[in-house]
Amino acid sequence: MKVYTKTGDKGTTALFGGTRVPKHHIRIESYGTIDELNSHIGLIRDQDIDQLYKNTLMHIQDRLFTVGAILATDPKKATLKNGEQRLKIPKISNEDIERLEKEMDVMEASLPPMTHFVLPGGHQTVSFCHIARTVCRRAERIASHLNDLEPFQPETLMYINRLSDYLFVLARKLSHDLHAEEIKWIPQKES
């Protein structure tokens, strides 16, 4: 099978189910941003970090492929003529969301309380987490807009929201583990 099909040469692509849409369609923007996020998470996973984080990040990457598949499915073609779902993979579950929450709770237990916003940075690995977090927030904004137009499984949007929180806590935990300085943002006073 060749990577290039030439079917998108005129600026369209197919959704799961065969519907062709422009490559700038909000549904394409939505799952394309999830794909971008997944790549950034792969970059974090490639860093010299604890294997526990790597395992969690690999699980997140798996779940993001599911999120992408959900977002790539034309809602008009999500159910086949025989009544079965076109997408035959486990959807995002409450357990997926709870797993992120539990991971955050464990990490936060060893961190000092947050009293200020923190400036992204301090260590390259931490910066990669903050970049992934902001891409996740963008993915959430686009997915939220798509959901307003064509609703999809609610847990999917919840998962994206919780994932951005997870990436923020992971950045703080890695700052702690790597002994990187966490610089508080102190707003300047008006003169």
JSON list of C-alpha atoms in Angstrom, two decimals:
[
{"chain": "A", "resi": 1, "resn": "MET", "atom": "CA", "xyz": [0.00, 0.00, 0.00]},
{"chain": "A", "resi": 2, "resn": "LYS", "atom": "CA", "xyz": [1.40, 3.38, -0.98]},
{"chain": "A", "resi": 3, "resn": "VAL", "atom": "CA", "xyz": [1.35, 6.32, 1.42]},
{"chain": "A", "resi": 4, "resn": "TYR", "atom": "CA", "xyz": [0.29, 8.72, -1.31]},
{"chain": "A", "resi": 5, "resn": "THR", "atom": "CA", "xyz": [-3.16, 8.20, -2.80]},
{"chain": "A", "resi": 6, "resn": "LYS", "atom": "CA", "xyz": [-3.53, 11.50, -4.69]},
{"chain": "A", "resi": 7, "resn": "THR", "atom": "CA", "xyz": [-7.18, 11.63, -3.57]},
{"chain": "A", "resi": 8, "resn": "GLY", "atom": "CA", "xyz": [-6.51, 14.80, -1.60]},
{"chain": "A", "resi": 9, "resn": "ASP", "atom": "CA", "xyz": [-4.77, 16.68, -4.36]},
{"chain": "A", "resi": 10, "resn": "LYS", "atom": "CA", "xyz": [-7.75, 19.01, -4.80]},
{"chain": "A", "resi": 11, "resn": "GLY", "atom": "CA", "xyz": [-7.94, 19.97, -1.14]},
{"chain": "A", "resi": 12, "resn": "THR", "atom": "CA", "xyz": [-10.45, 17.42, 0.15]},
{"chain": "A", "resi": 13, "resn": "THR", "atom": "CA", "xyz": [-10.14, 14.37, 2.36]},
{"chain": "A", "resi": 14, "resn": "ALA", "atom": "CA", "xyz": [-12.38, 11.54, 3.47]},
{"chain": "A", "resi": 15, "resn": "LEU", "atom": "CA", "xyz": [-13.88, 11.15, 6.92]},
{"chain": "A", "resi": 16, "resn": "PHE", "atom": "CA", "xyz": [-14.34, 7.72, 8.46]},
{"chain": "A", "resi": 17, "resn": "GLY", "atom": "CA", "xyz": [-17.40, 6.56, 6.54]},
{"chain": "A", "resi": 18, "resn": "GLY", "atom": "CA", "xyz": [-16.30, 8.00, 3.21]},
{"chain": "A", "resi": 19, "resn": "THR", "atom": "CA", "xyz": [-17.78, 11.52, 3.27]},
{"chain": "A", "resi": 20, "resn": "ARG", "atom": "CA", "xyz": [-15.40, 13.93, 1.53]},
{"chain": "A", "resi": 21, "resn": "VAL", "atom": "CA", "xyz": [-14.87, 17.35, 3.11]},
{"chain": "A", "resi": 22, "resn": "PRO", "atom": "CA", "xyz": [-12.43, 20.24, 2.57]},
{"chain": "A", "resi": 23, "resn": "LYS", "atom": "CA", "xyz": [-9.13, 19.77, 4.40]},
{"chain": "A", "resi": 24, "resn": "HIS", "atom": "CA", "xyz": [-9.87, 22.97, 6.32]},
{"chain": "A", "resi": 25, "resn": "HIS", "atom": "CA", "xyz": [-13.18, 21.57, 7.65]},
{"chain": "A", "resi": 26, "resn": "ILE", "atom": "CA", "xyz": [-13.53, 21.95, 11.44]},
{"chain": "A", "resi": 27, "resn": "ARG", "atom": "CA", "xyz": [-13.70, 18.17, 11.84]},
{"chain": "A", "resi": 28, "resn": "ILE", "atom": "CA", "xyz": [-10.31, 17.84, 10.11]},
{"chain": "A", "resi": 29, "resn": "GLU", "atom": "CA", "xyz": [-8.89, 20.69, 12.21]},
{"chain": "A", "resi": 30, "resn": "SER", "atom": "CA", "xyz": [-10.19, 18.91, 15.29]},
{"chain": "A", "resi": 31, "resn": "TYR", "atom": "CA", "xyz": [-8.64, 15.49, 14.77]},
{"chain": "A", "resi": 32, "resn": "GLY", "atom": "CA", "xyz": [-5.58, 17.00, 13.10]},
{"chain": "A", "resi": 33, "resn": "THR", "atom": "CA", "xyz": [-4.86, 18.97, 16.27]},
{"chain": "A", "resi": 34, "resn": "ILE", "atom": "CA", "xyz": [-5.28, 15.77, 18.31]},
{"chain": "A", "resi": 35, "resn": "ASP", "atom": "CA", "xyz": [-2.70, 14.16, 16.00]},
{"chain": "A", "resi": 36, "resn": "GLU", "atom": "CA", "xyz": [-0.36, 17.12, 16.59]},
{"chain": "A", "resi": 37, "resn": "LEU", "atom": "CA", "xyz": [-0.87, 16.73, 20.35]},
{"chain": "A", "resi": 38, "resn": "ASN", "atom": "CA", "xyz": [-0.10, 13.02, 20.12]},
{"chain": "A", "resi": 39, "resn": "SER", "atom": "CA", "xyz": [3.22, 13.84, 18.44]},
{"chain": "A", "resi": 40, "resn": "HIS", "atom": "CA", "xyz": [4.13, 16.31, 21.18]},
{"chain": "A", "resi": 41, "resn": "ILE", "atom": "CA", "xyz": [3.32, 13.69, 23.80]},
{"chain": "A", "resi": 42, "resn": "GLY", "atom": "CA", "xyz": [5.62, 11.29, 21.96]},
{"chain": "A", "resi": 43, "resn": "LEU", "atom": "CA", "xyz": [8.37, 13.90, 22.30]},
{"chain": "A", "resi": 44, "resn": "ILE", "atom": "CA", "xyz": [7.81, 14.04, 26.07]},
{"chain": "A", "resi": 45, "resn": "ARG", "atom": "CA", "xyz": [7.85, 10.24, 26.24]},
{"chain": "A", "resi": 46, "resn": "ASP", "atom": "CA", "xyz": [11.21, 10.22, 24.44]},
{"chain": "A", "resi": 47, "resn": "GLN", "atom": "CA", "xyz": [12.80, 12.26, 27.23]},
{"chain": "A", "resi": 48, "resn": "ASP", "atom": "CA", "xyz": [14.82, 10.83, 30.12]},
{"chain": "A", "resi": 49, "resn": "ILE", "atom": "CA", "xyz": [11.90, 10.55, 32.53]},
{"chain": "A", "resi": 50, "resn": "ASP", "atom": "CA", "xyz": [10.59, 7.89, 34.91]},
{"chain": "A", "resi": 51, "resn": "GLN", "atom": "CA", "xyz": [9.19, 4.79, 33.21]},
{"chain": "A", "resi": 52, "resn": "LEU", "atom": "CA", "xyz": [5.88, 5.27, 35.05]},
{"chain": "A", "resi": 53, "resn": "TYR", "atom": "CA", "xyz": [5.36, 8.57, 33.19]},
{"chain": "A", "resi": 54, "resn": "LYS", "atom": "CA", "xyz": [6.38, 6.94, 29.90]},
{"chain": "A", "resi": 55, "resn": "ASN", "atom": "CA", "xyz": [3.83, 4.15, 30.43]},
{"chain": "A", "resi": 56, "resn": "THR", "atom": "CA", "xyz": [1.09, 6.65, 31.24]},
{"chain": "A", "resi": 57, "resn": "LEU", "atom": "CA", "xyz": [1.99, 8.76, 28.21]},
{"chain": "A", "resi": 58, "resn": "MET", "atom": "CA", "xyz": [1.87, 5.68, 25.96]},
{"chain": "A", "resi": 59, "resn": "HIS", "atom": "CA", "xyz": [-1.60, 4.89, 27.29]},
{"chain": "A", "resi": 60, "resn": "ILE", "atom": "CA", "xyz": [-2.63, 8.50, 26.61]},
{"chain": "A", "resi": 61, "resn": "GLN", "atom": "CA", "xyz": [-1.30, 8.23, 23.06]},
{"chain": "A", "resi": 62, "resn": "ASP", "atom": "CA", "xyz": [-3.43, 5.12, 22.55]},
{"chain": "A", "resi": 63, "resn": "ARG", "atom": "CA", "xyz": [-6.49, 6.96, 23.85]},
{"chain": "A", "resi": 64, "resn": "LEU", "atom": "CA", "xyz": [-5.73, 9.94, 21.58]},
{"chain": "A", "resi": 65, "resn": "PHE", "atom": "CA", "xyz": [-5.92, 7.65, 18.55]},
{"chain": "A", "resi": 66, "resn": "THR", "atom": "CA", "xyz": [-9.40, 6.73, 19.77]},
{"chain": "A", "resi": 67, "resn": "VAL", "atom": "CA", "xyz": [-10.28, 10.41, 20.24]},
{"chain": "A", "resi": 68, "resn": "GLY", "atom": "CA", "xyz": [-9.06, 11.08, 16.70]},
{"chain": "A", "resi": 69, "resn": "ALA", "atom": "CA", "xyz": [-11.16, 8.22, 15.32]},
{"chain": "A", "resi": 70, "resn": "ILE", "atom": "CA", "xyz": [-14.26, 9.52, 17.11]},
{"chain": "A", "resi": 71, "resn": "LEU", "atom": "CA", "xyz": [-13.68, 13.02, 15.75]},
{"chain": "A", "resi": 72, "resn": "ALA", "atom": "CA", "xyz": [-12.97, 11.67, 12.24]},
{"chain": "A", "resi": 73, "resn": "THR", "atom": "CA", "xyz": [-16.27, 9.80, 12.05]},
{"chain": "A", "resi": 74, "resn": "ASP", "atom": "CA", "xyz": [-19.06, 11.40, 10.06]},
{"chain": "A", "resi": 75, "resn": "PRO", "atom": "CA", "xyz": [-22.00, 11.40, 12.51]},
{"chain": "A", "resi": 76, "resn": "LYS", "atom": "CA", "xyz": [-24.40, 10.71, 9.63]},
{"chain": "A", "resi": 77, "resn": "LYS", "atom": "CA", "xyz": [-22.50, 7.52, 8.88]},
{"chain": "A", "resi": 78, "resn": "ALA", "atom": "CA", "xyz": [-21.57, 6.49, 12.45]},
{"chain": "A", "resi": 79, "resn": "THR", "atom": "CA", "xyz": [-24.25, 3.78, 12.47]},
{"chain": "A", "resi": 80, "resn": "LEU", "atom": "CA", "xyz": [-24.28, 1.15, 9.74]},
{"chain": "A", "resi": 81, "resn": "LYS", "atom": "CA", "xyz": [-27.46, -0.03, 8.00]},
{"chain": "A", "resi": 82, "resn": "ASN", "atom": "CA", "xyz": [-27.48, -3.13, 10.23]},
{"chain": "A", "resi": 83, "resn": "GLY", "atom": "CA", "xyz": [-27.55, -0.91, 13.34]},
{"chain": "A", "resi": 84, "resn": "GLU", "atom": "CA", "xyz": [-23.94, -1.58, 14.37]},
{"chain": "A", "resi": 85, "resn": "GLN", "atom": "CA", "xyz": [-21.50, 1.22, 15.08]},
{"chain": "A", "resi": 86, "resn": "ARG", "atom": "CA", "xyz": [-19.03, 1.92, 12.27]},
{"chain": "A", "resi": 87, "resn": "LEU", "atom": "CA", "xyz": [-16.28, 2.55, 14.83]},
{"chain": "A", "resi": 88, "resn": "LYS", "atom": "CA", "xyz": [-15.60, -0.84, 16.38]},
{"chain": "A", "resi": 89, "resn": "ILE", "atom": "CA", "xyz": [-13.16, 0.18, 19.10]},
{"chain": "A", "resi": 90, "resn": "PRO", "atom": "CA", "xyz": [-13.72, 0.97, 22.79]},
{"chain": "A", "resi": 91, "resn": "LYS", "atom": "CA", "xyz": [-14.79, 4.62, 23.14]},
{"chain": "A", "resi": 92, "resn": "ILE", "atom": "CA", "xyz": [-13.37, 7.00, 25.73]},
{"chain": "A", "resi": 93, "resn": "SER", "atom": "CA", "xyz": [-14.67, 5.86, 29.11]},
{"chain": "A", "resi": 94, "resn": "ASN", "atom": "CA", "xyz": [-15.14, 7.39, 32.52]},
{"chain": "A", "resi": 95, "resn": "GLU", "atom": "CA", "xyz": [-12.32, 5.06, 33.61]},
{"chain": "A", "resi": 96, "resn": "ASP", "atom": "CA", "xyz": [-9.98, 6.79, 31.12]},
{"chain": "A", "resi": 97, "resn": "ILE", "atom": "CA", "xyz": [-10.86, 10.15, 32.67]},
{"chain": "A", "resi": 98, "resn": "GLU", "atom": "CA", "xyz": [-10.53, 8.80, 36.22]},
{"chain": "A", "resi": 99, "resn": "ARG", "atom": "CA", "xyz": [-7.11, 7.35, 35.39]},
{"chain": "A", "resi": 100, "resn": "LEU", "atom": "CA", "xyz": [-5.86, 10.85, 34.51]},
{"chain": "A", "resi": 101, "resn": "GLU", "atom": "CA", "xyz": [-7.37, 12.22, 37.72]},
{"chain": "A", "resi": 102, "resn": "LYS", "atom": "CA", "xyz": [-5.71, 9.53, 39.84]},
{"chain": "A", "resi": 103, "resn": "GLU", "atom": "CA", "xyz": [-2.35, 10.16, 38.17]},
{"chain": "A", "resi": 104, "resn": "MET", "atom": "CA", "xyz": [-2.70, 13.88, 38.91]},
{"chain": "A", "resi": 105, "resn": "ASP", "atom": "CA", "xyz": [-3.64, 13.21, 42.54]},
{"chain": "A", "resi": 106, "resn": "VAL", "atom": "CA", "xyz": [-0.54, 11.06, 43.03]},
{"chain": "A", "resi": 107, "resn": "MET", "atom": "CA", "xyz": [1.77, 13.65, 41.45]},
{"chain": "A", "resi": 108, "resn": "GLU", "atom": "CA", "xyz": [0.23, 16.59, 43.32]},
{"chain": "A", "resi": 109, "resn": "ALA", "atom": "CA", "xyz": [0.66, 14.83, 46.67]},
{"chain": "A", "resi": 110, "resn": "SER", "atom": "CA", "xyz": [4.43, 15.35, 46.40]},
{"chain": "A", "resi": 111, "resn": "LEU", "atom": "CA", "xyz": [4.30, 18.95, 45.11]},
{"chain": "A", "resi": 112, "resn": "PRO", "atom": "CA", "xyz": [4.14, 22.20, 47.04]},
{"chain": "A", "resi": 113, "resn": "PRO", "atom": "CA", "xyz": [0.76, 23.93, 46.74]},
{"chain": "A", "resi": 114, "resn": "MET", "atom": "CA", "xyz": [0.38, 26.32, 43.84]},
{"chain": "A", "resi": 115, "resn": "THR", "atom": "CA", "xyz": [0.12, 29.93, 44.97]},
{"chain": "A", "resi": 116, "resn": "HIS", "atom": "CA", "xyz": [0.81, 31.66, 41.64]},
{"chain": "A", "resi": 117, "resn": "PHE", "atom": "CA", "xyz": [0.78, 30.99, 37.94]},
{"chain": "A", "resi": 118, "resn": "VAL", "atom": "CA", "xyz": [4.14, 29.64, 36.80]},
{"chain": "A", "resi": 119, "resn": "LEU", "atom": "CA", "xyz": [6.12, 30.67, 33.76]},
{"chain": "A", "resi": 120, "resn": "PRO", "atom": "CA", "xyz": [6.47, 27.77, 31.31]},
{"chain": "A", "resi": 121, "resn": "GLY", "atom": "CA", "xyz": [10.04, 26.51, 31.17]},
{"chain": "A", "resi": 122, "resn": "GLY", "atom": "CA", "xyz": [12.88, 25.74, 33.52]},
{"chain": "A", "resi": 123, "resn": "HIS", "atom": "CA", "xyz": [13.99, 22.59, 31.73]},
{"chain": "A", "resi": 124, "resn": "GLN", "atom": "CA", "xyz": [13.56, 21.39, 28.14]},
{"chain": "A", "resi": 125, "resn": "THR", "atom": "CA", "xyz": [11.40, 18.42, 29.17]},
{"chain": "A", "resi": 126, "resn": "VAL", "atom": "CA", "xyz": [9.15, 20.69, 31.23]},
{"chain": "A", "resi": 127, "resn": "SER", "atom": "CA", "xyz": [8.84, 23.04, 28.26]},
{"chain": "A", "resi": 128, "resn": "PHE", "atom": "CA", "xyz": [7.76, 20.13, 26.06]},
{"chain": "A", "resi": 129, "resn": "CYS", "atom": "CA", "xyz": [4.97, 19.43, 28.59]},
{"chain": "A", "resi": 130, "resn": "HIS", "atom": "CA", "xyz": [3.81, 23.04, 28.46]},
{"chain": "A", "resi": 131, "resn": "ILE", "atom": "CA", "xyz": [3.80, 23.03, 24.66]},
{"chain": "A", "resi": 132, "resn": "ALA", "atom": "CA", "xyz": [1.74, 19.81, 24.69]},
{"chain": "A", "resi": 133, "resn": "ARG", "atom": "CA", "xyz": [-0.61, 21.39, 27.26]},
{"chain": "A", "resi": 134, "resn": "THR", "atom": "CA", "xyz": [-1.26, 24.42, 25.05]},
{"chain": "A", "resi": 135, "resn": "VAL", "atom": "CA", "xyz": [-1.79, 22.25, 21.97]},
{"chain": "A", "resi": 136, "resn": "CYS", "atom": "CA", "xyz": [-4.24, 20.20, 24.06]},
{"chain": "A", "resi": 137, "resn": "ARG", "atom": "CA", "xyz": [-6.13, 23.38, 25.00]},
{"chain": "A", "resi": 138, "resn": "ARG", "atom": "CA", "xyz": [-6.30, 24.35, 21.32]},
{"chain": "A", "resi": 139, "resn": "ALA", "atom": "CA", "xyz": [-7.58, 20.87, 20.49]},
{"chain": "A", "resi": 140, "resn": "GLU", "atom": "CA", "xyz": [-10.20, 21.30, 23.19]},
{"chain": "A", "resi": 141, "resn": "ARG", "atom": "CA", "xyz": [-11.35, 24.65, 21.80]},
{"chain": "A", "resi": 142, "resn": "ILE", "atom": "CA", "xyz": [-11.70, 23.23, 18.29]},
{"chain": "A", "resi": 143, "resn": "ALA", "atom": "CA", "xyz": [-13.40, 20.04, 19.52]},
{"chain": "A", "resi": 144, "resn": "SER", "atom": "CA", "xyz": [-15.78, 22.12, 21.64]},
{"chain": "A", "resi": 145, "resn": "HIS", "atom": "CA", "xyz": [-16.74, 24.14, 18.57]},
{"chain": "A", "resi": 146, "resn": "LEU", "atom": "CA", "xyz": [-17.24, 20.93, 16.58]},
{"chain": "A", "resi": 147, "resn": "ASN", "atom": "CA", "xyz": [-19.36, 19.51, 19.40]},
{"chain": "A", "resi": 148, "resn": "ASP", "atom": "CA", "xyz": [-21.60, 22.59, 19.23]},
{"chain": "A", "resi": 149, "resn": "LEU", "atom": "CA", "xyz": [-22.13, 21.91, 15.52]},
{"chain": "A", "resi": 150, "resn": "GLU", "atom": "CA", "xyz": [-22.25, 18.11, 15.55]},
{"chain": "A", "resi": 151, "resn": "PRO", "atom": "CA", "xyz": [-22.32, 16.61, 19.05]},
{"chain": "A", "resi": 152, "resn": "PHE", "atom": "CA", "xyz": [-20.16, 13.58, 19.79]},
{"chain": "A", "resi": 153, "resn": "GLN", "atom": "CA", "xyz": [-19.55, 11.35, 22.81]},
{"chain": "A", "resi": 154, "resn": "PRO", "atom": "CA", "xyz": [-19.38, 13.67, 25.88]},
{"chain": "A", "resi": 155, "resn": "GLU", "atom": "CA", "xyz": [-16.56, 11.70, 27.52]},
{"chain": "A", "resi": 156, "resn": "THR", "atom": "CA", "xyz": [-14.32, 12.55, 24.57]},
{"chain": "A", "resi": 157, "resn": "LEU", "atom": "CA", "xyz": [-14.48, 16.27, 25.29]},
{"chain": "A", "resi": 158, "resn": "MET", "atom": "CA", "xyz": [-14.10, 15.62, 29.02]},
{"chain": "A", "resi": 159, "resn": "TYR", "atom": "CA", "xyz": [-10.99, 13.53, 28.34]},
{"chain": "A", "resi": 160, "resn": "ILE", "atom": "CA", "xyz": [-9.34, 16.30, 26.31]},
{"chain": "A", "resi": 161, "resn": "ASN", "atom": "CA", "xyz": [-10.09, 18.79, 29.09]},
{"chain": "A", "resi": 162, "resn": "ARG", "atom": "CA", "xyz": [-8.68, 16.54, 31.78]},
{"chain": "A", "resi": 163, "resn": "LEU", "atom": "CA", "xyz": [-5.62, 15.75, 29.66]},
{"chain": "A", "resi": 164, "resn": "SER", "atom": "CA", "xyz": [-4.58, 19.40, 29.55]},
{"chain": "A", "resi": 165, "resn": "ASP", "atom": "CA", "xyz": [-4.78, 19.46, 33.36]},
{"chain": "A", "resi": 166, "resn": "TYR", "atom": "CA", "xyz": [-2.70, 16.28, 33.50]},
{"chain": "A", "resi": 167, "resn": "LEU", "atom": "CA", "xyz": [-0.02, 17.81, 31.26]},
{"chain": "A", "resi": 168, "resn": "PHE", "atom": "CA", "xyz": [0.16, 20.87, 33.51]},
{"chain": "A", "resi": 169, "resn": "VAL", "atom": "CA", "xyz": [0.59, 18.73, 36.63]},
{"chain": "A", "resi": 170, "resn": "LEU", "atom": "CA", "xyz": [3.14, 16.55, 34.82]},
{"chain": "A", "resi": 171, "resn": "ALA", "atom": "CA", "xyz": [5.12, 19.70, 33.95]},
{"chain": "A", "resi": 172, "resn": "ARG", "atom": "CA", "xyz": [5.14, 20.70, 37.62]},
{"chain": "A", "resi": 173, "resn": "LYS", "atom": "CA", "xyz": [6.10, 17.17, 38.73]},
{"chain": "A", "resi": 174, "resn": "LEU", "atom": "CA", "xyz": [8.92, 16.97, 36.21]},
{"chain": "A", "resi": 175, "resn": "SER", "atom": "CA", "xyz": [10.16, 20.39, 37.37]},
{"chain": "A", "resi": 176, "resn": "HIS", "atom": "CA", "xyz": [10.26, 18.93, 40.86]},
{"chain": "A", "resi": 177, "resn": "ASP", "atom": "CA", "xyz": [11.91, 15.64, 39.79]},
{"chain": "A", "resi": 178, "resn": "LEU", "atom": "CA", "xyz": [14.50, 17.42, 37.62]},
{"chain": "A", "resi": 179, "resn": "HIS", "atom": "CA", "xyz": [15.23, 20.07, 40.28]},
{"chain": "A", "resi": 180, "resn": "ALA", "atom": "CA", "xyz": [14.28, 22.76, 37.79]},
{"chain": "A", "resi": 181, "resn": "GLU", "atom": "CA", "xyz": [13.31, 26.15, 39.12]},
{"chain": "A", "resi": 182, "resn": "GLU", "atom": "CA", "xyz": [9.60, 26.85, 38.92]},
{"chain": "A", "resi": 183, "resn": "ILE", "atom": "CA", "xyz": [9.37, 30.58, 38.33]},
{"chain": "A", "resi": 184, "resn": "LYS", "atom": "CA", "xyz": [6.22, 32.19, 39.69]},
{"chain": "A", "resi": 185, "resn": "TRP", "atom": "CA", "xyz": [4.51, 34.83, 37.62]},
{"chain": "A", "resi": 186, "resn": "ILE", "atom": "CA", "xyz": [4.21, 37.91, 39.77]},
{"chain": "A", "resi": 187, "resn": "PRO", "atom": "CA", "xyz": [2.28, 40.62, 37.91]},
{"chain": "A", "resi": 188, "resn": "GLN", "atom": "CA", "xyz": [4.12, 43.92, 37.65]},
{"chain": "A", "resi": 189, "resn": "LYS", "atom": "CA", "xyz": [2.66, 46.84, 39.58]},
{"chain": "A", "resi": 190, "resn": "GLU", "atom": "CA", "xyz": [1.42, 49.86, 37.74]},
{"chain": "A", "resi": 191, "resn": "SER", "atom": "CA", "xyz": [3.72, 52.85, 38.18]}
]
